[in-house]
mmCIF file of N, CA and C in Angstrom:
data_model
loop_
_atom_site.group_PDB
_atom_site.id
_atom_site.type_symbol
_atom_site.label_atom_id
_atom_site.label_comp_id
_atom_site.label_asym_id
_atom_site.label_seq_id
_atom_site.Cartn_x
_atom_site.Cartn_y
_atom_site.Cartn_z
ATOM 1 N N MET F 198 81.647 17.126 11.672
ATOM 2 C CA MET F 198 81.344 17.268 13.103
ATOM 3 C C MET F 198 79.648 17.579 13.350
ATOM 4 N N THR F 199 79.308 16.836 14.338
ATOM 5 C CA THR F 199 78.047 17.038 14.807
ATOM 6 C C THR F 199 77.874 17.633 16.116
ATOM 7 N N THR F 200 76.901 18.784 15.966
ATOM 8 C CA THR F 200 76.434 19.274 17.337
ATOM 9 C C THR F 200 75.271 18.780 17.967
ATOM 10 N N ALA F 201 75.585 18.469 19.438
ATOM 11 C CA ALA F 201 74.539 18.105 20.020
ATOM 12 C C ALA F 201 73.316 19.219 20.365
ATOM 13 N N LYS F 202 72.081 18.684 20.023
ATOM 14 C CA LYS F 202 71.069 19.740 20.225
ATOM 15 C C LYS F 202 70.604 19.615 21.647
ATOM 16 N N HIS F 203 70.643 20.746 22.480
ATOM 17 C CA HIS F 203 70.404 20.606 24.054
ATOM 18 C C HIS F 203 68.930 21.127 23.861
ATOM 19 N N THR F 204 68.293 20.119 24.781
ATOM 20 C CA THR F 204 66.694 20.237 25.004
ATOM 21 C C THR F 204 66.830 20.828 26.498
ATOM 22 N N PRO F 205 66.104 21.867 26.753
ATOM 23 C CA PRO F 205 66.153 22.238 28.303
ATOM 24 C C PRO F 205 65.370 21.181 29.310
ATOM 25 N N ARG F 206 66.034 20.839 30.131
ATOM 26 C CA ARG F 206 65.576 19.944 31.070
ATOM 27 C C ARG F 206 64.808 20.629 31.852
ATOM 28 N N LYS F 207 63.792 20.025 32.370
ATOM 29 C CA LYS F 207 62.804 20.858 33.566
ATOM 30 C C LYS F 207 63.385 20.431 34.916
ATOM 31 N N ALA F 208 63.581 21.132 35.700
ATOM 32 C CA ALA F 208 63.817 20.597 37.306
ATOM 33 C C ALA F 208 62.678 20.835 38.251
ATOM 34 N N PHE F 209 63.002 20.141 39.295
ATOM 35 C CA PHE F 209 62.427 20.357 40.527
ATOM 36 C C PHE F 209 63.234 21.001 41.426
ATOM 37 N N LEU F 210 62.508 21.793 42.399
ATOM 38 C CA LEU F 210 63.049 22.264 43.623
ATOM 39 C C LEU F 210 62.634 21.622 44.790
ATOM 40 N N ILE F 211 63.722 21.193 45.328
ATOM 41 C CA ILE F 211 63.458 20.538 46.646
ATOM 42 C C ILE F 211 63.709 21.237 47.769
ATOM 43 N N VAL F 212 62.909 21.312 48.759
ATOM 44 C CA VAL F 212 62.896 22.336 49.869
ATOM 45 C C VAL F 212 62.727 21.562 51.174
ATOM 46 N N ASP F 213 63.737 21.299 51.957
ATOM 47 C CA ASP F 213 63.619 20.515 53.150
ATOM 48 C C ASP F 213 64.873 20.994 54.097
ATOM 49 N N ASP F 214 64.750 21.155 55.442
ATOM 50 C CA ASP F 214 65.774 21.718 56.201
ATOM 51 C C ASP F 214 66.702 20.615 56.995
ATOM 52 N N GLU F 215 66.186 19.317 56.351
ATOM 53 C CA GLU F 215 67.116 18.082 56.907
ATOM 54 C C GLU F 215 67.860 17.676 55.845
ATOM 55 N N PRO F 216 69.154 17.844 55.953
ATOM 56 C CA PRO F 216 69.932 17.855 54.950
ATOM 57 C C PRO F 216 69.979 15.966 54.304
ATOM 58 N N LEU F 217 69.708 15.406 55.159
ATOM 59 C CA LEU F 217 69.559 13.882 54.747
ATOM 60 C C LEU F 217 68.291 13.748 54.012
ATOM 61 N N ALA F 218 67.116 14.148 54.524
ATOM 62 C CA ALA F 218 65.984 13.997 53.790
ATOM 63 C C ALA F 218 65.941 14.593 52.457
ATOM 64 N N ARG F 219 66.417 15.854 52.196
ATOM 65 C CA ARG F 219 66.710 16.541 50.999
ATOM 66 C C ARG F 219 67.707 15.758 50.133
ATOM 67 N N MET F 220 68.628 15.261 50.557
ATOM 68 C CA MET F 220 69.657 14.315 49.664
ATOM 69 C C MET F 220 68.667 13.273 49.118
ATOM 70 N N GLU F 221 67.974 12.458 50.007
ATOM 71 C CA GLU F 221 67.318 11.329 49.751
ATOM 72 C C GLU F 221 66.235 11.631 48.687
ATOM 73 N N LEU F 222 65.525 12.929 48.752
ATOM 74 C CA LEU F 222 64.553 13.178 47.714
ATOM 75 C C LEU F 222 65.181 13.699 46.436
ATOM 76 N N THR F 223 66.291 14.396 46.444
ATOM 77 C CA THR F 223 67.018 14.648 45.419
ATOM 78 C C THR F 223 67.534 13.666 44.623
ATOM 79 N N GLN F 224 68.026 12.897 45.203
ATOM 80 C CA GLN F 224 68.362 11.405 44.528
ATOM 81 C C GLN F 224 67.510 10.921 43.654
ATOM 82 N N ILE F 225 66.037 10.576 44.248
ATOM 83 C CA ILE F 225 64.914 9.998 43.725
ATOM 84 C C ILE F 225 64.696 10.795 42.587
ATOM 85 N N VAL F 226 64.514 12.014 42.368
ATOM 86 C CA VAL F 226 64.209 13.056 41.404
ATOM 87 C C VAL F 226 65.222 12.952 40.203
ATOM 88 N N ARG F 227 66.591 12.837 40.774
ATOM 89 C CA ARG F 227 67.562 12.920 39.638
ATOM 90 C C ARG F 227 67.452 11.389 38.991
ATOM 91 N N ASP F 228 67.287 10.281 39.773
ATOM 92 C CA ASP F 228 66.830 9.045 39.029
ATOM 93 C C ASP F 228 66.065 9.223 38.159
ATOM 94 N N CYS F 229 64.936 10.051 38.417
ATOM 95 C CA CYS F 229 63.726 10.007 37.245
ATOM 96 C C CYS F 229 64.245 10.716 36.048
ATOM 97 N N GLY F 230 65.365 11.483 35.978
ATOM 98 C CA GLY F 230 65.800 12.161 34.881
ATOM 99 C C GLY F 230 65.685 13.615 35.087
ATOM 100 N N TYR F 231 65.207 13.999 36.127
ATOM 101 C CA TYR F 231 65.083 15.549 36.198
ATOM 102 C C TYR F 231 66.358 16.219 36.971
ATOM 103 N N ALA F 232 66.417 17.398 36.540
ATOM 104 C CA ALA F 232 67.373 18.500 37.225
ATOM 105 C C ALA F 232 66.859 18.781 38.490
ATOM 106 N N VAL F 233 67.729 19.038 39.222
ATOM 107 C CA VAL F 233 67.339 19.312 40.769
ATOM 108 C C VAL F 233 68.162 20.796 41.384
ATOM 109 N N ARG F 234 67.574 21.484 42.038
ATOM 110 C CA ARG F 234 67.940 22.731 42.729
ATOM 111 C C ARG F 234 67.404 22.337 44.139
ATOM 112 N N GLU F 235 68.268 22.711 45.210
ATOM 113 C CA GLU F 235 67.904 22.533 46.549
ATOM 114 C C GLU F 235 67.788 23.686 47.431
ATOM 115 N N ALA F 236 66.824 23.752 48.298
ATOM 116 C CA ALA F 236 66.745 24.820 49.244
ATOM 117 C C ALA F 236 66.895 24.375 50.657
ATOM 118 N N SER F 237 67.128 24.912 51.773
ATOM 119 C CA SER F 237 67.027 24.431 53.050
ATOM 120 C C SER F 237 65.925 25.172 53.730
ATOM 121 N N ASN F 238 65.433 26.230 53.197
ATOM 122 C CA ASN F 238 64.304 26.811 53.926
ATOM 123 C C ASN F 238 63.441 27.823 52.710
ATOM 124 N N THR F 239 62.374 28.123 53.105
ATOM 125 C CA THR F 239 61.415 28.792 52.459
ATOM 126 C C THR F 239 61.977 30.121 51.746
ATOM 127 N N VAL F 240 62.730 30.823 52.487
ATOM 128 C CA VAL F 240 63.219 32.264 51.875
ATOM 129 C C VAL F 240 64.228 31.804 50.819
ATOM 130 N N GLU F 241 65.047 30.895 51.015
ATOM 131 C CA GLU F 241 66.186 30.442 49.854
ATOM 132 C C GLU F 241 65.284 29.921 48.683
ATOM 133 N N ALA F 242 64.295 29.052 48.926
ATOM 134 C CA ALA F 242 63.352 28.564 47.908
ATOM 135 C C ALA F 242 62.846 29.700 47.042
ATOM 136 N N LEU F 243 62.242 30.680 47.624
ATOM 137 C CA LEU F 243 61.536 31.874 47.145
ATOM 138 C C LEU F 243 62.629 32.501 46.224
ATOM 139 N N SER F 244 63.637 32.804 46.642
ATOM 140 C CA SER F 244 64.943 33.410 46.082
ATOM 141 C C SER F 244 65.047 32.626 44.657
ATOM 142 N N ILE F 245 65.472 31.424 44.838
ATOM 143 C CA ILE F 245 65.677 30.681 43.602
ATOM 144 C C ILE F 245 64.431 30.810 42.756
ATOM 145 N N LEU F 246 63.274 30.803 42.927
ATOM 146 C CA LEU F 246 62.055 30.868 42.196
ATOM 147 C C LEU F 246 61.904 31.949 41.369
ATOM 148 N N GLU F 247 62.333 33.161 42.359
ATOM 149 C CA GLU F 247 62.350 34.398 41.639
ATOM 150 C C GLU F 247 63.243 34.729 40.603
ATOM 151 N N ALA F 248 64.523 34.180 40.925
ATOM 152 C CA ALA F 248 65.459 34.212 39.971
ATOM 153 C C ALA F 248 65.292 33.613 38.618
ATOM 154 N N ASP F 249 64.570 32.275 38.518
ATOM 155 C CA ASP F 249 64.348 31.695 37.498
ATOM 156 C C ASP F 249 63.340 30.705 37.447
ATOM 157 N N SER F 250 62.294 31.070 37.688
ATOM 158 C CA SER F 250 61.036 30.162 37.912
ATOM 159 C C SER F 250 60.523 29.353 36.560
ATOM 160 N N ASP F 251 60.942 29.715 35.357
ATOM 161 C CA ASP F 251 60.601 29.027 34.211
ATOM 162 C C ASP F 251 61.428 27.739 34.060
ATOM 163 N N GLN F 252 62.622 27.614 34.754
ATOM 164 C CA GLN F 252 63.268 26.326 34.755
ATOM 165 C C GLN F 252 62.702 25.060 35.566
ATOM 166 N N PHE F 253 61.664 25.642 36.378
ATOM 167 C CA PHE F 253 60.980 24.558 37.136
ATOM 168 C C PHE F 253 59.708 23.913 36.908
ATOM 169 N N MET F 254 59.620 22.833 36.763
ATOM 170 C CA MET F 254 58.014 22.176 36.338
ATOM 171 C C MET F 254 57.668 21.728 38.040
ATOM 172 N N GLY F 255 58.479 21.509 38.889
ATOM 173 C CA GLY F 255 57.849 21.155 40.237
ATOM 174 C C GLY F 255 58.581 21.499 41.201
ATOM 175 N N LEU F 256 57.789 21.432 42.688
ATOM 176 C CA LEU F 256 58.244 21.775 43.743
ATOM 177 C C LEU F 256 57.974 20.683 44.807
ATOM 178 N N ILE F 257 59.073 20.209 45.514
ATOM 179 C CA ILE F 257 58.724 19.195 46.639
ATOM 180 C C ILE F 257 59.254 19.657 48.033
ATOM 181 N N THR F 258 58.297 20.090 48.820
ATOM 182 C CA THR F 258 58.518 20.837 50.019
ATOM 183 C C THR F 258 58.105 20.087 51.224
ATOM 184 N N ASP F 259 58.848 20.217 52.411
ATOM 185 C CA ASP F 259 58.505 19.677 53.491
ATOM 186 C C ASP F 259 57.551 20.678 54.076
ATOM 187 N N ILE F 260 56.506 20.210 55.190
ATOM 188 C CA ILE F 260 55.941 21.208 55.994
ATOM 189 C C ILE F 260 56.584 21.960 56.663
ATOM 190 N N ASN F 261 57.394 21.404 57.662
ATOM 191 C CA ASN F 261 57.908 21.861 58.740
ATOM 192 C C ASN F 261 59.356 22.831 58.340
ATOM 193 N N MET F 262 59.466 23.891 58.353
ATOM 194 C CA MET F 262 60.725 24.670 58.139
ATOM 195 C C MET F 262 60.972 25.702 59.027
ATOM 196 N N PRO F 263 62.176 25.914 59.075
ATOM 197 C CA PRO F 263 62.568 27.039 60.070
ATOM 198 C C PRO F 263 62.126 28.380 59.726
ATOM 199 N N GLY F 264 62.138 29.389 60.609
ATOM 200 C CA GLY F 264 61.594 30.552 60.247
ATOM 201 C C GLY F 264 60.168 30.807 60.428
ATOM 202 N N THR F 265 59.477 31.705 59.749
ATOM 203 C CA THR F 265 58.056 32.070 59.998
ATOM 204 C C THR F 265 57.248 31.426 58.785
ATOM 205 N N ARG F 266 57.808 30.983 57.608
ATOM 206 C CA ARG F 266 57.218 30.367 56.500
ATOM 207 C C ARG F 266 57.148 28.857 56.687
ATOM 208 N N SER F 267 56.012 28.181 56.743
ATOM 209 C CA SER F 267 56.079 26.743 56.559
ATOM 210 C C SER F 267 56.011 26.477 54.981
ATOM 211 N N GLY F 268 56.207 24.951 54.785
ATOM 212 C CA GLY F 268 55.979 24.585 53.469
ATOM 213 C C GLY F 268 54.511 24.553 52.855
ATOM 214 N N ILE F 269 53.702 24.813 53.737
ATOM 215 C CA ILE F 269 52.315 25.017 53.524
ATOM 216 C C ILE F 269 52.176 26.428 53.002
ATOM 217 N N VAL F 270 52.758 27.365 53.504
ATOM 218 C CA VAL F 270 52.740 28.914 53.161
ATOM 219 C C VAL F 270 53.516 29.049 51.739
ATOM 220 N N LEU F 271 54.436 28.100 51.596
ATOM 221 C CA LEU F 271 55.322 28.140 50.362
ATOM 222 C C LEU F 271 54.587 27.798 49.279
ATOM 223 N N ALA F 272 53.870 26.564 49.727
ATOM 224 C CA ALA F 272 53.029 25.948 48.453
ATOM 225 C C ALA F 272 51.886 26.924 47.762
ATOM 226 N N ASN F 273 51.296 27.521 48.759
ATOM 227 C CA ASN F 273 50.101 28.465 48.574
ATOM 228 C C ASN F 273 50.726 29.644 47.634
ATOM 229 N N HIS F 274 52.045 30.255 48.162
ATOM 230 C CA HIS F 274 52.735 31.262 47.661
ATOM 231 C C HIS F 274 52.897 30.855 46.016
ATOM 232 N N VAL F 275 53.556 29.630 45.697
ATOM 233 C CA VAL F 275 54.065 29.042 44.617
ATOM 234 C C VAL F 275 52.730 29.112 43.859
ATOM 235 N N ARG F 276 51.663 28.433 44.237
ATOM 236 C CA ARG F 276 50.368 28.248 43.405
ATOM 237 C C ARG F 276 49.969 29.754 42.937
ATOM 238 N N CYS F 277 49.833 30.509 43.684
ATOM 239 C CA CYS F 277 49.588 31.856 43.323
ATOM 240 C C CYS F 277 50.190 32.706 42.378
ATOM 241 N N ILE F 278 51.597 32.460 42.479
ATOM 242 C CA ILE F 278 52.549 33.324 41.815
ATOM 243 C C ILE F 278 53.005 32.730 40.243
ATOM 244 N N TRP F 279 53.149 31.148 40.609
ATOM 245 C CA TRP F 279 53.686 30.304 39.503
ATOM 246 C C TRP F 279 52.680 29.167 39.273
ATOM 247 N N PRO F 280 51.614 29.300 38.740
ATOM 248 C CA PRO F 280 50.594 28.425 38.727
ATOM 249 C C PRO F 280 51.022 27.010 37.765
ATOM 250 N N HIS F 281 52.314 27.381 36.810
ATOM 251 C CA HIS F 281 52.656 26.240 36.161
ATOM 252 C C HIS F 281 53.499 25.108 36.936
ATOM 253 N N ILE F 282 53.867 25.417 37.999
ATOM 254 C CA ILE F 282 54.753 24.469 38.844
ATOM 255 C C ILE F 282 53.940 23.669 39.702
ATOM 256 N N GLU F 283 54.120 22.311 39.541
ATOM 257 C CA GLU F 283 53.325 21.243 40.216
ATOM 258 C C GLU F 283 54.065 21.123 41.554
ATOM 259 N N ILE F 284 53.134 20.782 42.628
ATOM 260 C CA ILE F 284 53.643 20.873 43.882
ATOM 261 C C ILE F 284 53.383 19.478 44.653
ATOM 262 N N ILE F 285 54.418 19.055 45.441
ATOM 263 C CA ILE F 285 54.388 17.845 46.367
ATOM 264 C C ILE F 285 54.856 18.092 47.583
ATOM 265 N N VAL F 286 53.935 18.083 48.454
ATOM 266 C CA VAL F 286 54.066 18.461 50.020
ATOM 267 C C VAL F 286 54.364 17.184 50.790
ATOM 268 N N VAL F 287 55.326 17.045 51.717
ATOM 269 C CA VAL F 287 55.724 16.020 52.479
ATOM 270 C C VAL F 287 55.976 16.358 53.953
ATOM 271 N N SER F 288 55.644 15.261 54.783
ATOM 272 C CA SER F 288 56.000 15.789 56.235
ATOM 273 C C SER F 288 55.818 14.283 57.012
ATOM 274 N N ALA F 289 56.568 14.294 57.891
ATOM 275 C CA ALA F 289 56.816 13.225 58.830
ATOM 276 C C ALA F 289 55.935 13.624 60.177
ATOM 277 N N ALA F 290 55.645 14.981 60.234
ATOM 278 C CA ALA F 290 55.152 15.547 61.527
ATOM 279 C C ALA F 290 53.611 15.654 61.663
ATOM 280 N N ARG F 291 53.123 15.987 60.523
ATOM 281 C CA ARG F 291 51.686 16.064 60.415
ATOM 282 C C ARG F 291 50.865 16.308 58.925
ATOM 283 N N THR F 292 49.722 16.009 59.019
ATOM 284 C CA THR F 292 49.028 15.934 57.997
ATOM 285 C C THR F 292 48.489 17.327 57.717
ATOM 286 N N PRO F 293 48.383 17.901 56.385
ATOM 287 C CA PRO F 293 47.724 19.223 56.227
ATOM 288 C C PRO F 293 46.219 19.098 56.604
ATOM 289 N N LEU F 294 45.632 20.269 57.178
ATOM 290 C CA LEU F 294 44.278 20.104 57.453
ATOM 291 C C LEU F 294 43.600 20.447 56.006
ATOM 292 N N ASN F 295 42.319 20.010 56.226
ATOM 293 C CA ASN F 295 41.428 20.284 54.758
ATOM 294 C C ASN F 295 41.508 21.717 54.431
ATOM 295 N N GLY F 296 41.696 22.063 53.341
ATOM 296 C CA GLY F 296 41.747 23.345 52.709
ATOM 297 C C GLY F 296 42.911 24.082 52.963
ATOM 298 N N GLU F 297 44.049 23.577 53.624
ATOM 299 C CA GLU F 297 45.281 24.139 54.111
ATOM 300 C C GLU F 297 46.181 24.308 52.618
ATOM 301 N N LEU F 298 46.102 23.328 51.818
ATOM 302 C CA LEU F 298 46.909 23.153 50.777
ATOM 303 C C LEU F 298 45.984 23.747 49.599
ATOM 304 N N PRO F 299 46.781 24.484 48.544
ATOM 305 C CA PRO F 299 46.075 24.916 47.344
ATOM 306 C C PRO F 299 45.749 23.569 46.571
ATOM 307 N N GLU F 300 44.710 23.702 45.288
ATOM 308 C CA GLU F 300 44.631 22.618 44.473
ATOM 309 C C GLU F 300 45.642 22.135 43.729
ATOM 310 N N ARG F 301 45.551 20.881 43.243
ATOM 311 C CA ARG F 301 46.638 20.370 42.512
ATOM 312 C C ARG F 301 47.807 20.095 43.323
ATOM 313 N N VAL F 302 47.960 19.758 44.591
ATOM 314 C CA VAL F 302 48.952 19.595 45.419
ATOM 315 C C VAL F 302 48.820 18.057 45.725
ATOM 316 N N GLU F 303 49.918 17.247 45.771
ATOM 317 C CA GLU F 303 49.874 15.927 46.489
ATOM 318 C C GLU F 303 50.592 15.969 47.894
ATOM 319 N N PHE F 304 50.012 15.288 48.741
ATOM 320 C CA PHE F 304 50.612 15.030 50.138
ATOM 321 C C PHE F 304 51.252 13.813 50.226
ATOM 322 N N LEU F 305 52.347 13.435 50.561
ATOM 323 C CA LEU F 305 52.810 12.574 50.965
ATOM 324 C C LEU F 305 53.715 12.412 52.388
ATOM 325 N N ASN F 306 53.171 11.258 53.169
ATOM 326 C CA ASN F 306 53.863 11.185 54.621
ATOM 327 C C ASN F 306 55.250 10.426 54.248
ATOM 328 N N LYS F 307 56.383 11.129 55.355
ATOM 329 C CA LYS F 307 57.568 10.797 55.181
ATOM 330 C C LYS F 307 57.571 9.638 56.197
ATOM 331 N N PRO F 308 58.397 8.578 56.081
ATOM 332 C CA PRO F 308 59.473 8.619 55.156
ATOM 333 C C PRO F 308 58.778 8.134 53.754
ATOM 334 N N VAL F 309 59.097 8.970 52.659
ATOM 335 C CA VAL F 309 58.274 8.682 51.583
ATOM 336 C C VAL F 309 58.888 7.287 50.804
ATOM 337 N N PRO F 310 58.098 6.405 50.312
ATOM 338 C CA PRO F 310 58.839 5.318 49.664
ATOM 339 C C PRO F 310 59.280 5.810 48.260
ATOM 340 N N PRO F 311 60.592 5.488 47.979
ATOM 341 C CA PRO F 311 60.699 5.906 46.209
ATOM 342 C C PRO F 311 59.782 5.699 45.446
ATOM 343 N N SER F 312 59.140 4.533 45.620
ATOM 344 C CA SER F 312 58.043 4.079 44.443
ATOM 345 C C SER F 312 56.963 5.261 44.370
ATOM 346 N N ARG F 313 56.757 5.605 45.565
ATOM 347 C CA ARG F 313 55.572 6.562 45.594
ATOM 348 C C ARG F 313 55.899 8.013 45.230
ATOM 349 N N LEU F 314 56.934 8.361 45.647
ATOM 350 C CA LEU F 314 57.425 9.542 45.113
ATOM 351 C C LEU F 314 57.601 9.681 43.558
ATOM 352 N N VAL F 315 57.889 8.691 42.986
ATOM 353 C CA VAL F 315 58.376 8.445 41.584
ATOM 354 C C VAL F 315 56.815 8.527 41.024
ATOM 355 N N SER F 316 55.893 7.849 41.505
ATOM 356 C CA SER F 316 54.575 7.872 41.029
ATOM 357 C C SER F 316 54.150 9.506 40.875
ATOM 358 N N ALA F 317 54.284 10.065 42.108
ATOM 359 C CA ALA F 317 53.921 11.573 42.201
ATOM 360 C C ALA F 317 54.520 12.303 41.163
ATOM 361 N N ILE F 318 55.770 12.282 41.026
ATOM 362 C CA ILE F 318 56.654 12.786 39.911
ATOM 363 C C ILE F 318 56.151 12.560 38.588
ATOM 364 N N GLN F 319 55.958 11.282 38.154
ATOM 365 C CA GLN F 319 55.349 11.165 36.959
ATOM 366 C C GLN F 319 53.862 11.463 36.732
ATOM 367 N N SER F 320 53.276 11.704 37.714
ATOM 368 C CA SER F 320 51.685 12.236 37.703
ATOM 369 C C SER F 320 51.877 13.778 37.429
ATOM 370 N N SER F 321 52.857 14.617 38.022
ATOM 371 C CA SER F 321 52.860 15.849 37.997
ATOM 372 C C SER F 321 53.454 16.260 36.636
ATOM 373 N N SER F 322 54.552 15.421 35.869
ATOM 374 C CA SER F 322 55.049 15.585 34.873
ATOM 375 C C SER F 322 53.917 15.501 33.601
ATOM 376 N N GLN F 323 52.765 14.976 33.906
ATOM 377 C CA GLN F 323 51.745 15.033 32.853
ATOM 378 C C GLN F 323 50.707 16.041 32.675
ATOM 379 N N HIS F 324 50.800 17.055 33.801
ATOM 380 C CA HIS F 324 49.845 18.192 33.809
ATOM 381 C C HIS F 324 50.502 19.263 32.902
#
């Protein structure tokens, strides 16, 4: 009898308050072979990261979120606390101002073409 050797899969955390947008992003990331966790707001996202940040290699977050913390605030917080996590920020509503996002963050306009997201994911996995 052979035993399968399990290698830990790195995961992406998808944060978007719009269920359909979150579902679409999740499917693209899963199609790239990564595990995915989802959050519908920044408070939920931080709770997930605080519980087990080591499983995540990437974060994909929308800018506009319910509550007091935007995706930009989340991106800056994640970069400070968990610098190993690569970050992709998306938005249909606005483009971040110069200097709003931390270093090493890719911004994509929604709707995100799947090929563009795949390219950003592949780029982040090489860091």
